[in-house]
Coordinates of C-alpha atoms in Angstrom, one line a residue:
Chain S
X9 CA 77.3 -23.6 45.5
X10 CA 75.3 -20.6 44.6
X11 CA 72.5 -21.0 47.1
X12 CA 69.6 -18.8 47.9
X13 CA 70.7 -16.7 50.7
X14 CA 68.7 -15.5 53.7
X15 CA 69.1 -12.0 52.5
X16 CA 67.4 -9.1 50.8
X17 CA 68.8 -10.1 47.5
X18 CA 66.2 -10.2 44.7
X19 CA 66.9 -12.7 42.0
X20 CA 65.9 -12.4 38.4
X21 CA 66.1 -15.2 35.8
X22 CA 67.0 -13.8 32.4
X23 CA 66.3 -15.5 29.1
X24 CA 69.9 -16.5 28.8
X25 CA 69.5 -18.8 31.8
X26 CA 71.5 -16.5 34.1
X27 CA 70.5 -15.3 37.5
X28 CA 70.9 -11.6 38.2
X29 CA 71.0 -10.5 41.8
X30 CA 69.7 -7.1 42.9
X31 CA 70.2 -5.7 46.4
X32 CA 66.8 -4.3 47.4
X33 CA 66.8 -1.1 49.4
X34 CA 65.1 -1.1 52.8
X35 CA 62.9 1.4 54.5
X36 CA 65.7 3.4 56.2
X37 CA 67.7 4.1 53.1
X38 CA 64.5 5.0 51.2
X39 CA 63.2 7.2 54.0
X40 CA 66.6 9.1 54.0
X41 CA 66.3 9.5 50.2
X42 CA 62.8 10.8 50.5
X43 CA 63.9 13.3 53.2
X44 CA 66.7 14.4 51.0
X45 CA 64.3 14.9 48.1
X46 CA 61.9 16.7 50.4
X47 CA 64.7 19.1 51.5
X48 CA 65.7 19.6 47.8
X49 CA 62.1 20.5 46.9
X50 CA 61.9 22.9 49.9
X51 CA 65.1 24.6 49.0
X52 CA 64.1 24.9 45.4
X53 CA 60.8 26.4 46.4
X54 CA 62.4 28.9 48.8
X55 CA 64.9 29.8 46.1
X56 CA 62.0 30.6 43.8
X57 CA 60.3 32.7 46.5
X58 CA 63.5 34.6 47.1
X59 CA 64.1 35.1 43.4
X60 CA 60.6 36.5 42.9
X61 CA 60.8 38.7 46.1
X62 CA 61.7 41.9 44.2
X63 CA 58.4 41.6 42.2
X64 CA 56.4 41.0 45.4
X65 CA 58.0 43.9 47.2
X66 CA 57.5 46.5 44.4
X67 CA 53.9 45.6 44.2
X68 CA 51.9 47.1 47.1
X69 CA 49.2 45.2 48.8
X70 CA 46.6 46.9 46.6
X71 CA 48.4 46.1 43.5
X72 CA 46.7 42.8 43.3
X73 CA 47.8 42.3 39.7
X74 CA 51.4 41.2 40.1
X75 CA 50.6 39.6 43.5
X76 CA 48.0 37.5 41.8
X77 CA 50.4 36.6 39.0
X78 CA 53.0 35.4 41.5
X79 CA 50.4 33.5 43.6
X80 CA 49.4 31.6 40.4
X81 CA 53.0 31.0 39.6
X82 CA 53.6 29.5 43.1
X83 CA 50.6 27.2 42.8
X84 CA 52.0 25.7 39.6
X85 CA 55.5 25.3 41.1
X86 CA 54.1 23.5 44.1
X87 CA 52.0 21.2 41.9
X88 CA 55.1 20.4 39.7
X89 CA 57.3 19.7 42.8
X90 CA 54.7 17.5 44.4
X91 CA 53.6 15.3 41.5
X92 CA 55.9 15.8 38.5
X93 CA 59.4 16.2 39.9
X94 CA 59.8 12.6 41.2
X95 CA 57.9 11.1 38.3
X96 CA 60.0 12.6 35.5
X97 CA 63.3 12.2 37.4
X98 CA 62.7 8.5 37.8
X99 CA 61.3 8.0 34.3
X100 CA 64.2 9.6 32.6
X101 CA 67.2 8.9 34.9
X102 CA 66.0 6.0 36.9
X103 CA 66.6 7.9 40.1
X104 CA 65.9 11.2 41.9
X105 CA 68.6 13.5 43.3
X106 CA 67.8 12.2 46.8
X107 CA 68.0 8.6 45.8
X108 CA 71.1 9.2 43.8
X109 CA 72.8 10.6 46.9
X110 CA 72.0 7.4 48.8
X111 CA 73.0 5.3 45.7
X112 CA 69.5 4.0 45.1
X113 CA 67.8 3.4 41.8
X114 CA 64.3 2.5 40.7
X115 CA 64.0 -0.5 38.3
X116 CA 61.2 -2.6 36.9
X117 CA 61.0 -5.9 38.8
X118 CA 62.5 -7.7 35.8
X119 CA 65.6 -5.5 36.3
X120 CA 65.1 -3.2 33.3
X121 CA 64.9 0.6 33.6
X122 CA 61.7 2.0 35.0
X123 CA 59.1 3.0 32.4
X124 CA 57.2 6.3 32.4
X125 CA 53.8 4.7 33.2
X126 CA 55.3 2.7 36.0
X127 CA 57.0 5.8 37.4
X128 CA 53.7 7.6 37.3
X129 CA 51.9 4.8 39.1
X130 CA 54.4 4.5 41.9
X131 CA 54.6 8.2 42.4
X132 CA 50.9 9.0 42.3
X133 CA 50.2 6.1 44.7
X134 CA 52.4 7.9 47.2
X135 CA 49.2 9.6 48.3
X136 CA 47.9 6.2 49.6
X137 CA 51.3 4.9 50.9
X138 CA 51.6 8.1 53.0
X139 CA 48.3 7.4 54.9
X140 CA 47.5 8.0 57.7
X141 CA 50.9 9.7 58.4
X142 CA 54.5 9.5 57.3
X143 CA 54.2 6.5 55.0
X144 CA 52.7 4.2 57.6
X145 CA 50.8 2.2 55.0
X146 CA 53.8 2.0 52.8
X147 CA 55.9 0.7 55.7
X148 CA 53.4 -2.0 56.5
X149 CA 53.3 -3.0 52.8
X150 CA 57.1 -3.1 52.7
X151 CA 57.2 -5.4 55.7
X152 CA 54.8 -7.8 54.0
X153 CA 56.7 -8.8 50.8
X154 CA 60.2 -10.0 50.0
X155 CA 61.3 -7.0 48.1
X156 CA 60.4 -4.0 50.3
X157 CA 57.7 -2.9 47.9
X158 CA 55.3 -0.3 49.1
X159 CA 51.8 -0.2 47.5
X160 CA 53.0 2.0 44.7
X161 CA 55.8 -0.4 43.8
X162 CA 53.4 -3.4 43.9
X163 CA 51.0 -1.7 41.5
X164 CA 53.8 -0.4 39.2
X165 CA 55.9 -3.6 39.3
X166 CA 59.0 -1.7 40.4
X167 CA 61.8 -2.1 42.9
X168 CA 64.1 0.3 44.6
X169 CA 67.6 -1.2 44.6
X170 CA 71.0 -0.2 45.8
X171 CA 73.0 0.8 42.7
X172 CA 75.3 -2.2 42.0
X173 CA 78.9 -1.6 42.9
X174 CA 80.7 -1.3 39.6
X175 CA 84.2 -2.3 40.5
X176 CA 85.8 -3.9 43.5
X177 CA 89.4 -3.2 44.2
X178 CA 90.1 -6.5 45.9
X179 CA 93.4 -7.6 44.3
X180 CA 95.2 -10.6 45.3
X181 CA 99.0 -10.8 44.9
X182 CA 101.2 -13.6 45.7
X183 CA 104.4 -14.8 44.4
X184 CA 104.3 -18.5 44.9
X185 CA 102.0 -21.3 44.1
X186 CA 101.9 -24.5 46.2
X187 CA 100.0 -27.6 45.3
X188 CA 96.8 -28.1 47.3
X189 CA 96.4 -31.2 49.5
X190 CA 93.8 -33.5 48.2
X191 CA 90.3 -34.0 49.6
X192 CA 89.1 -30.4 49.7
X193 CA 85.6 -29.7 48.4
X194 CA 84.8 -26.9 46.0
X195 CA 83.4 -24.8 48.7
X196 CA 86.5 -25.2 50.8
X197 CA 88.7 -24.3 47.9
X198 CA 86.5 -21.3 47.3
X199 CA 86.8 -20.2 50.9
X200 CA 90.6 -20.3 50.5
X201 CA 90.5 -18.2 47.4
X202 CA 88.1 -15.8 49.0
X203 CA 90.4 -15.4 51.9
X204 CA 93.3 -14.6 49.7
X205 CA 91.2 -12.1 47.8
X206 CA 90.0 -10.4 50.9
X207 CA 93.4 -10.3 52.5
X208 CA 94.3 -6.9 51.2
X209 CA 91.4 -5.5 53.2
X210 CA 92.3 -7.4 56.4
X211 CA 94.9 -6.4 59.0
X212 CA 97.8 -8.8 59.4
X213 CA 96.5 -9.8 62.8
X214 CA 93.1 -10.7 61.4
X215 CA 94.7 -12.6 58.6
X216 CA 96.7 -14.7 61.1
X217 CA 93.7 -15.2 63.3
X218 CA 91.7 -16.6 60.3
X219 CA 94.6 -18.7 59.0
X220 CA 95.1 -20.2 62.4
X221 CA 91.6 -21.8 62.1
X222 CA 93.1 -23.9 59.3
X223 CA 96.3 -24.8 61.1
X224 CA 95.3 -28.4 61.1
X225 CA 95.4 -28.5 57.3
X226 CA 98.3 -26.1 56.7
X227 CA 100.3 -27.5 59.6
X228 CA 101.5 -24.0 60.6
X229 CA 100.2 -21.1 62.5
X230 CA 100.8 -17.4 62.2
X231 CA 102.3 -15.7 59.1
X232 CA 103.5 -19.0 57.7
X233 CA 99.9 -20.3 57.7
X234 CA 98.7 -17.2 55.9
X235 CA 101.3 -17.5 53.2
X236 CA 100.6 -21.1 52.7
X237 CA 96.9 -20.3 52.2
X238 CA 97.8 -17.6 49.7
X239 CA 100.1 -19.9 47.8
X240 CA 97.3 -22.5 47.6
X241 CA 94.9 -20.0 46.2
X242 CA 97.4 -18.9 43.7
X243 CA 97.7 -22.5 42.7
X244 CA 93.9 -22.9 42.5
X245 CA 93.6 -19.9 40.2
X246 CA 96.6 -20.4 38.0
X247 CA 97.3 -24.1 38.3
X248 CA 100.9 -23.3 37.8
X249 CA 103.8 -24.1 40.0
X250 CA 105.1 -20.6 40.3
X251 CA 106.4 -18.5 37.4
X252 CA 109.3 -16.6 38.8
X253 CA 108.6 -13.4 36.9
X254 CA 104.9 -13.3 37.7
X255 CA 105.5 -11.7 41.0
X256 CA 102.2 -9.9 41.3
X257 CA 99.2 -11.5 39.7
X258 CA 96.5 -9.1 39.1
X259 CA 93.2 -10.5 39.8
X260 CA 90.7 -7.8 39.1
X261 CA 91.2 -6.1 35.8
X262 CA 91.7 -2.6 37.2
X263 CA 95.0 -0.9 36.7
X264 CA 95.5 -1.2 40.4
X265 CA 99.2 -1.4 41.2
X266 CA 99.6 -4.6 43.2
X267 CA 101.8 -4.4 46.2
X268 CA 104.7 -6.2 44.6
X269 CA 105.8 -9.4 46.1
X270 CA 105.4 -8.9 49.8
X271 CA 107.2 -12.1 50.6
X272 CA 109.4 -14.1 48.4
X273 CA 109.1 -17.3 50.3
X274 CA 106.0 -18.1 52.2
X275 CA 107.8 -20.3 54.6
X276 CA 110.3 -17.6 55.3
X277 CA 107.9 -15.0 56.7
X278 CA 109.5 -13.7 59.8
X279 CA 108.7 -16.1 62.6
X280 CA 109.6 -13.4 65.1
X281 CA 107.1 -11.0 63.9
X282 CA 104.5 -13.7 64.2
X283 CA 105.3 -14.3 67.8
X284 CA 104.9 -10.7 68.6
X285 CA 101.7 -10.0 66.8
X286 CA 99.9 -13.3 67.0
X287 CA 96.8 -12.9 69.0
X288 CA 97.0 -16.5 70.0
Chain P
X17 CA 88.9 -28.1 33.5
X18 CA 90.2 -24.7 32.5
X19 CA 92.0 -23.0 35.2
X20 CA 90.7 -19.6 36.2
X21 CA 93.7 -17.6 35.0
X22 CA 93.6 -19.2 31.5
X23 CA 89.9 -18.6 31.4
X24 CA 90.4 -15.0 32.2
X25 CA 93.2 -14.4 29.7
X26 CA 91.2 -16.2 27.0
X27 CA 88.1 -14.1 27.4
X28 CA 89.0 -10.8 29.0
X29 CA 89.2 -9.0 25.7
X30 CA 85.5 -9.7 25.1
X31 CA 84.5 -8.6 28.6
X32 CA 86.4 -5.3 28.1
X33 CA 84.7 -4.8 24.8
X34 CA 81.3 -5.3 26.3
X35 CA 82.1 -3.1 29.2
X36 CA 83.2 -0.3 26.8
X37 CA 80.0 -0.6 24.9
X38 CA 77.8 -0.6 28.0
X39 CA 79.6 2.3 29.5
X40 CA 79.3 4.2 26.2
X41 CA 75.5 3.5 26.2
X42 CA 75.3 4.8 29.8
X43 CA 77.1 8.0 28.9
X44 CA 74.9 11.1 29.1
X45 CA 76.8 12.7 26.2
X46 CA 75.2 11.5 23.0
X47 CA 78.4 11.9 21.0
X48 CA 80.0 9.3 23.2
X49 CA 77.2 6.8 22.5
X50 CA 78.4 3.8 20.5
X51 CA 77.9 3.8 16.7
X52 CA 75.8 1.3 14.9
X53 CA 78.5 -1.3 14.4
X54 CA 79.4 -1.4 18.0
X55 CA 75.8 -1.5 19.0
X56 CA 75.2 -4.5 16.9
X57 CA 77.9 -6.3 18.8
X58 CA 76.0 -5.9 22.1
X59 CA 73.6 -8.9 21.8
X60 CA 76.3 -11.3 20.7
X61 CA 78.8 -10.2 23.4
X62 CA 76.0 -10.2 26.0
X63 CA 75.1 -13.8 25.3
X64 CA 78.8 -14.8 25.4
X65 CA 79.4 -13.1 28.7
X66 CA 76.2 -14.7 30.1
X67 CA 77.7 -18.0 29.2
X68 CA 81.0 -17.1 30.8
X69 CA 79.2 -16.2 34.0
X70 CA 77.4 -19.5 34.2
X71 CA 80.6 -21.3 33.5
X72 CA 82.4 -19.4 36.2
X73 CA 79.7 -20.2 38.6
X74 CA 79.6 -23.9 37.9
X75 CA 83.4 -24.3 37.8
X76 CA 83.6 -22.5 41.1
X77 CA 85.9 -19.7 40.0
X78 CA 86.7 -17.1 42.6
X79 CA 83.9 -14.8 43.9
X80 CA 85.7 -11.8 42.6
X81 CA 85.6 -13.0 39.0
X82 CA 82.0 -14.1 39.4
X83 CA 81.1 -10.7 40.9
X84 CA 82.8 -8.9 38.0
X85 CA 81.0 -10.9 35.4
X86 CA 77.7 -10.6 37.2
X87 CA 78.1 -6.8 37.3
X88 CA 78.8 -6.8 33.6
X89 CA 75.8 -9.0 32.8
X90 CA 73.6 -6.8 35.0
X91 CA 74.6 -3.6 33.3
X92 CA 74.2 -5.1 29.8
X93 CA 70.8 -6.6 30.8
X94 CA 69.5 -3.1 31.4
X95 CA 70.2 -2.2 27.8
X96 CA 69.3 -5.5 26.2
X97 CA 65.8 -5.6 27.7
X98 CA 64.8 -2.0 28.3
X99 CA 61.3 -1.1 27.3
X100 CA 61.9 1.2 24.4
X101 CA 59.5 4.0 23.8
X102 CA 59.3 6.8 21.3
X103 CA 57.4 9.0 23.8
X104 CA 56.3 11.8 21.4
X105 CA 54.7 9.5 18.9
X106 CA 53.0 7.5 21.6
X107 CA 51.7 10.7 23.3
X108 CA 50.1 11.9 20.1
X109 CA 48.6 8.5 19.4
X110 CA 47.3 8.3 22.9
X111 CA 45.5 11.5 22.8
X112 CA 44.2 10.9 19.2
X113 CA 42.9 7.4 19.7
X114 CA 44.3 5.4 22.6
X115 CA 42.6 7.3 25.4
X116 CA 39.1 7.4 24.0
X117 CA 39.4 3.7 23.0
X118 CA 40.5 2.8 26.5
X119 CA 37.5 4.7 28.0
X120 CA 35.1 2.8 25.6
X121 CA 36.8 -0.5 26.5
X122 CA 35.8 0.0 30.1
X123 CA 32.5 1.8 29.4
X124 CA 30.7 0.0 32.3
X125 CA 33.1 1.5 34.8
X126 CA 32.7 4.9 33.1
X127 CA 28.9 4.8 33.7
X128 CA 29.4 3.4 37.2
X129 CA 31.8 6.3 38.0
X130 CA 29.4 8.8 36.5
X131 CA 26.7 7.4 38.7
X132 CA 28.8 7.9 41.8
X133 CA 29.3 11.5 40.9
X134 CA 26.1 12.7 39.1
X135 CA 23.5 10.9 41.3
X136 CA 24.5 12.7 44.5
X137 CA 25.1 15.9 42.6
X138 CA 21.6 15.9 41.1
X139 CA 19.9 14.8 44.3
X140 CA 21.6 17.4 46.5
X141 CA 21.1 19.9 43.7
X142 CA 17.3 19.3 43.8
X143 CA 17.3 19.4 47.6
X144 CA 19.3 22.6 47.7
X145 CA 17.1 24.2 45.0
X146 CA 13.8 23.5 46.9
X147 CA 15.1 24.0 50.4
X148 CA 17.1 27.2 50.9
X149 CA 18.5 25.9 54.2
X150 CA 19.5 22.5 53.0
X151 CA 23.0 23.7 51.9
X152 CA 23.8 24.6 55.5
X153 CA 23.8 20.9 56.3
X154 CA 26.7 20.4 53.9
X155 CA 28.8 23.5 54.1
X156 CA 29.6 26.0 56.8
X157 CA 28.2 29.5 56.6
X158 CA 31.5 31.0 55.7
X159 CA 31.9 28.9 52.5
X160 CA 28.3 29.6 51.5
X161 CA 28.7 33.3 52.0
X162 CA 31.9 33.5 49.9
X163 CA 30.2 31.3 47.2
X164 CA 27.3 33.6 47.1
X165 CA 29.5 36.7 47.0
X166 CA 31.5 35.2 44.1
X167 CA 28.4 34.6 41.9
X168 CA 26.2 37.5 43.1
X169 CA 25.4 39.4 39.8
X170 CA 25.4 42.8 41.3
X171 CA 28.6 42.1 43.2
X172 CA 30.6 40.7 40.3
X173 CA 29.6 43.5 37.9
X174 CA 30.7 46.0 40.5
X175 CA 34.0 44.3 41.2
X176 CA 35.2 43.4 37.8
X177 CA 33.6 45.7 35.2
X178 CA 36.0 44.6 32.5
X179 CA 36.3 41.0 33.6
X180 CA 39.2 39.9 35.6
X181 CA 42.7 41.2 35.1
X182 CA 44.8 38.9 33.0
X183 CA 47.2 38.3 35.9
X184 CA 44.5 37.2 38.2
X185 CA 43.4 34.9 35.4
X186 CA 46.8 33.4 35.6
X187 CA 46.5 33.1 39.4
X188 CA 43.3 31.2 39.0
X189 CA 44.9 29.0 36.3
X190 CA 47.7 28.1 38.7
X191 CA 45.1 27.4 41.4
X192 CA 42.9 25.3 39.1
X193 CA 46.0 23.3 38.0
X194 CA 47.3 22.5 41.4
X195 CA 43.8 21.9 42.9
X196 CA 41.9 20.1 40.1
X197 CA 44.6 18.0 38.7
X198 CA 45.7 17.0 42.2
X199 CA 42.2 15.9 42.8
X200 CA 42.3 13.7 39.7
X201 CA 45.5 12.1 40.9
X202 CA 44.2 11.5 44.4
X203 CA 41.0 9.9 43.1
X204 CA 43.3 7.5 41.2
X205 CA 45.4 6.8 44.3
X206 CA 42.2 6.3 46.3
X207 CA 41.5 3.2 44.2
X208 CA 44.2 1.5 46.1
X209 CA 41.9 1.4 49.2
X210 CA 39.8 -1.2 47.4
X211 CA 38.2 1.6 45.4
X212 CA 36.6 3.2 48.4
X213 CA 38.9 6.2 48.3
X214 CA 37.9 6.9 44.7
X215 CA 34.2 6.5 45.5
X216 CA 34.5 8.8 48.5
X217 CA 36.0 11.5 46.3
X218 CA 33.4 11.1 43.6
X219 CA 30.5 11.3 46.2
X220 CA 32.1 14.2 48.0
X221 CA 32.6 16.2 44.9
X222 CA 29.1 15.4 43.7
X223 CA 27.6 16.6 46.9
X224 CA 29.7 19.7 46.9
X225 CA 29.2 20.8 43.3
X226 CA 25.5 19.7 43.3
X227 CA 24.5 21.6 46.4
X228 CA 26.3 24.8 45.4
X229 CA 24.7 24.6 41.9
X230 CA 21.2 24.0 43.3
X231 CA 21.5 26.8 46.0
X232 CA 22.8 29.4 43.6
X233 CA 20.2 28.6 41.0
X234 CA 17.5 29.0 43.6
X235 CA 19.0 32.4 44.5
X236 CA 18.6 33.4 40.9
X237 CA 22.4 33.7 40.2
X238 CA 21.8 31.8 37.0
X239 CA 23.7 33.8 34.4
X240 CA 26.8 34.4 36.6
X241 CA 27.0 30.8 37.9
X242 CA 25.9 28.7 34.9
X243 CA 27.5 31.1 32.5
X244 CA 30.8 30.7 34.4
X245 CA 30.8 26.9 34.6
X246 CA 29.3 26.2 31.2
X247 CA 32.6 26.5 29.3
X248 CA 34.8 24.2 31.3
X249 CA 32.3 21.9 32.8
X250 CA 32.4 19.3 30.0
X251 CA 36.2 18.7 30.3
X252 CA 36.4 19.1 34.0
X253 CA 33.5 16.9 35.1
X254 CA 34.2 14.2 32.5
X255 CA 37.9 14.1 33.6
X256 CA 36.8 13.7 37.2
X257 CA 34.6 10.8 36.2
X258 CA 37.4 9.2 34.2
X259 CA 39.9 9.5 37.1
X260 CA 37.2 7.9 39.2
X261 CA 37.1 5.1 36.6
X262 CA 40.9 4.7 36.9
X263 CA 40.5 4.3 40.7
X264 CA 37.7 1.8 40.3
X265 CA 39.8 -0.3 37.9
X266 CA 42.5 -0.5 40.6
X267 CA 40.0 -1.2 43.3
X268 CA 38.4 -4.0 41.2
X269 CA 41.7 -5.6 40.5
X270 CA 42.1 -6.0 44.3
X271 CA 38.5 -7.1 45.0
X272 CA 38.1 -9.3 42.0
X273 CA 41.5 -10.4 40.7
X274 CA 40.0 -13.2 38.6
X275 CA 42.4 -15.9 37.6
X276 CA 45.5 -13.9 38.5
X277 CA 47.0 -13.4 41.9
X278 CA 46.1 -10.1 43.6
X279 CA 49.5 -8.6 43.0
X280 CA 49.5 -9.6 39.3
X281 CA 46.0 -8.3 38.7
X282 CA 47.0 -5.1 40.4
X283 CA 50.1 -4.8 38.3
X284 CA 48.2 -5.5 35.1
X285 CA 45.2 -3.2 35.8
X286 CA 47.4 -0.3 37.1
X287 CA 49.0 0.0 33.6
X288 CA 45.5 0.6 32.2
X289 CA 44.4 2.8 35.1
X290 CA 47.5 5.1 34.8
X291 CA 46.7 5.8 31.2
X292 CA 43.2 6.8 32.1
X293 CA 44.3 9.1 34.9
X294 CA 46.9 10.7 32.6
X295 CA 44.2 11.3 30.0
X296 CA 42.0 12.8 32.7
X297 CA 44.9 15.0 33.9
X298 CA 45.3 16.4 30.3
X299 CA 41.6 17.0 30.0
X300 CA 41.7 18.9 33.4
X301 CA 44.6 20.9 32.1
X302 CA 42.5 22.1 29.1
X303 CA 39.6 22.7 31.5
X304 CA 41.9 24.9 33.6
X305 CA 42.8 26.9 30.5
X306 CA 39.2 27.4 29.6
X307 CA 38.2 28.1 33.2
X308 CA 40.9 30.7 33.7
X309 CA 40.8 32.5 30.4
X310 CA 37.3 32.0 28.9
X311 CA 34.9 31.3 31.7
X312 CA 35.8 34.5 33.5
X313 CA 35.4 36.7 30.5
X314 CA 32.4 39.0 30.0
X315 CA 30.4 37.5 27.1
X316 CA 26.6 37.3 26.6
X317 CA 25.2 34.3 28.4
X318 CA 23.9 32.9 25.1
X319 CA 27.4 32.7 23.7
X320 CA 28.7 31.1 26.9
X321 CA 26.0 28.5 26.9
X322 CA 26.4 27.6 23.3
X323 CA 30.2 27.2 23.7
X324 CA 29.5 25.1 26.8
X325 CA 27.1 22.9 24.8
X326 CA 29.5 22.6 21.9
X327 CA 32.3 21.5 24.2
X328 CA 30.0 18.8 25.8
X329 CA 29.1 17.5 22.3
X330 CA 32.8 17.6 21.3
X331 CA 33.7 15.6 24.5
X332 CA 31.0 13.1 23.7
X333 CA 32.1 12.7 20.1
X334 CA 35.8 12.4 21.1
X335 CA 35.1 9.7 23.6
X336 CA 32.6 7.9 21.5
X337 CA 34.3 8.0 18.2
X338 CA 37.9 8.9 18.9
X339 CA 40.3 6.3 17.4
X340 CA 37.6 4.6 15.4
X341 CA 37.8 6.6 12.2
X342 CA 41.5 6.0 11.7
X343 CA 41.0 2.3 11.9
X344 CA 38.2 2.2 9.3
X345 CA 40.3 4.5 7.0
X346 CA 43.2 2.1 7.3
X347 CA 40.8 -0.7 6.6
X348 CA 39.4 1.0 3.5
X349 CA 42.9 1.8 2.2
X350 CA 43.7 -1.8 2.7
X351 CA 40.6 -2.8 0.7
X352 CA 41.4 -0.3 -2.1
X353 CA 44.9 -1.8 -2.5
X354 CA 43.4 -5.2 -2.5
X355 CA 41.0 -4.3 -5.3
X356 CA 43.5 -2.4 -7.5

């Protein structure tokens, strides 16, 4: 049931025989991250120019000494911002401030944190990816492989990924478990559970609309159908015929307070309301 | 088959334990990092949770649970398999032995890169020396004029009787860093264009430096020009050649990947090339120090020349023998122990 999707997911096989999926970041997110970093670098440089302004002003045009010192200082800052800032940021934190803002992270293409040499390779090769203008070469390269790698990423063996979501708050609460009818495949059972899990993020109308698609199986439309599906998924997960006290079963482990027992009896969900709100 | 709820309640404590360890590892505060006992639990818990994930997938447990376990495995995987480096020790070893050994290992490319740089430099140098107008084919009049002004003996003595001010030394240091090290990095990146970019930069710099040197020598600005460049030339030119090498390595991986796919060859050779260009960058940094603080000083030409020659010899010795001695001494120690 876990099939390869037609998607930007990048799959890594680990030594434990597990597949890890990474969501590879596309050109738009990366361009925005680059623009953010560029802005940060500009602001940093302007801040330094402003901070050193008193020294520049006190030195007249002919006082070449301090002016020269500051010019040398600026050269070094520009060099550091151009070459060293992205390299060290990525090597030590796995991301740059701009990427962090867009929730991107650089990893090796085996999913491990990016190493210093790889970070150097991918950032120094920007000079080529940028050619002839605005990362045109990089964009062509990204369009020609399955992981949006620009030339620097190809050489360094790195990926830019969306930082994995750490916790989902989908909780599924239902009070009653009903035995499933026979003859459902694993995929179909899974679809039912997925529906119940997602239901907290769906409007009542949408829940009813979706549940009505299965009215042939549930034998009901409207809120009743929704409640039957939820009760079935409760049964799939717990395998129990209702434990009276277990009113709200917490699915994800977060301390999220489940909306306690919305309905006591699935078959009792107000029929009137259904008539009013049903899109059918 | 175990129902999902039973499965969860049976194993959730282990998942929470692994989550706590991984979160502690991710913490930026070193005091919150896990202690040794907790750390030793990581591999075992990781394997267990991997097993749980594949069970959850094959048993068709709910996507939420699979997603939760997947996230946990993903986060732990980062720490289980990260490439651990003690960067300081590696940096010292690299400068001491790794870098010269790497240059020797690819000595053919070193000489090839040298040829791309020195042959046009010497040729244009000779042309510019014999034909006073030749340099105007390469540079515009403004550049030539400022070059001449910079190294004109009467001019420079007049302008800086005590040598340059220390602050303008710093200005030049900043300029040399941003300019010369950036050139090294671009030469490396140029390798990605099938090596052509690197070759272009080598030829271009060869033409530039060679023609200026030939022209100024013909003009008789020998002590000011050669005296100035003598000190830093060894590090700077050798570093340029080595960054050319690094670009050629990348270019060759693309042109001649051998038995690997082009991508794999590129990945493999880039890891070598990057070490060369970092070494070259460090050499150029030293050259910038010398150029800014020594080369500009007023010293008798004889001293400047001998320092220059000494540094060329040192560079040669470093690249030719660096890293060899420590191996042989290890070897002899080993033999001593064997005999005793």
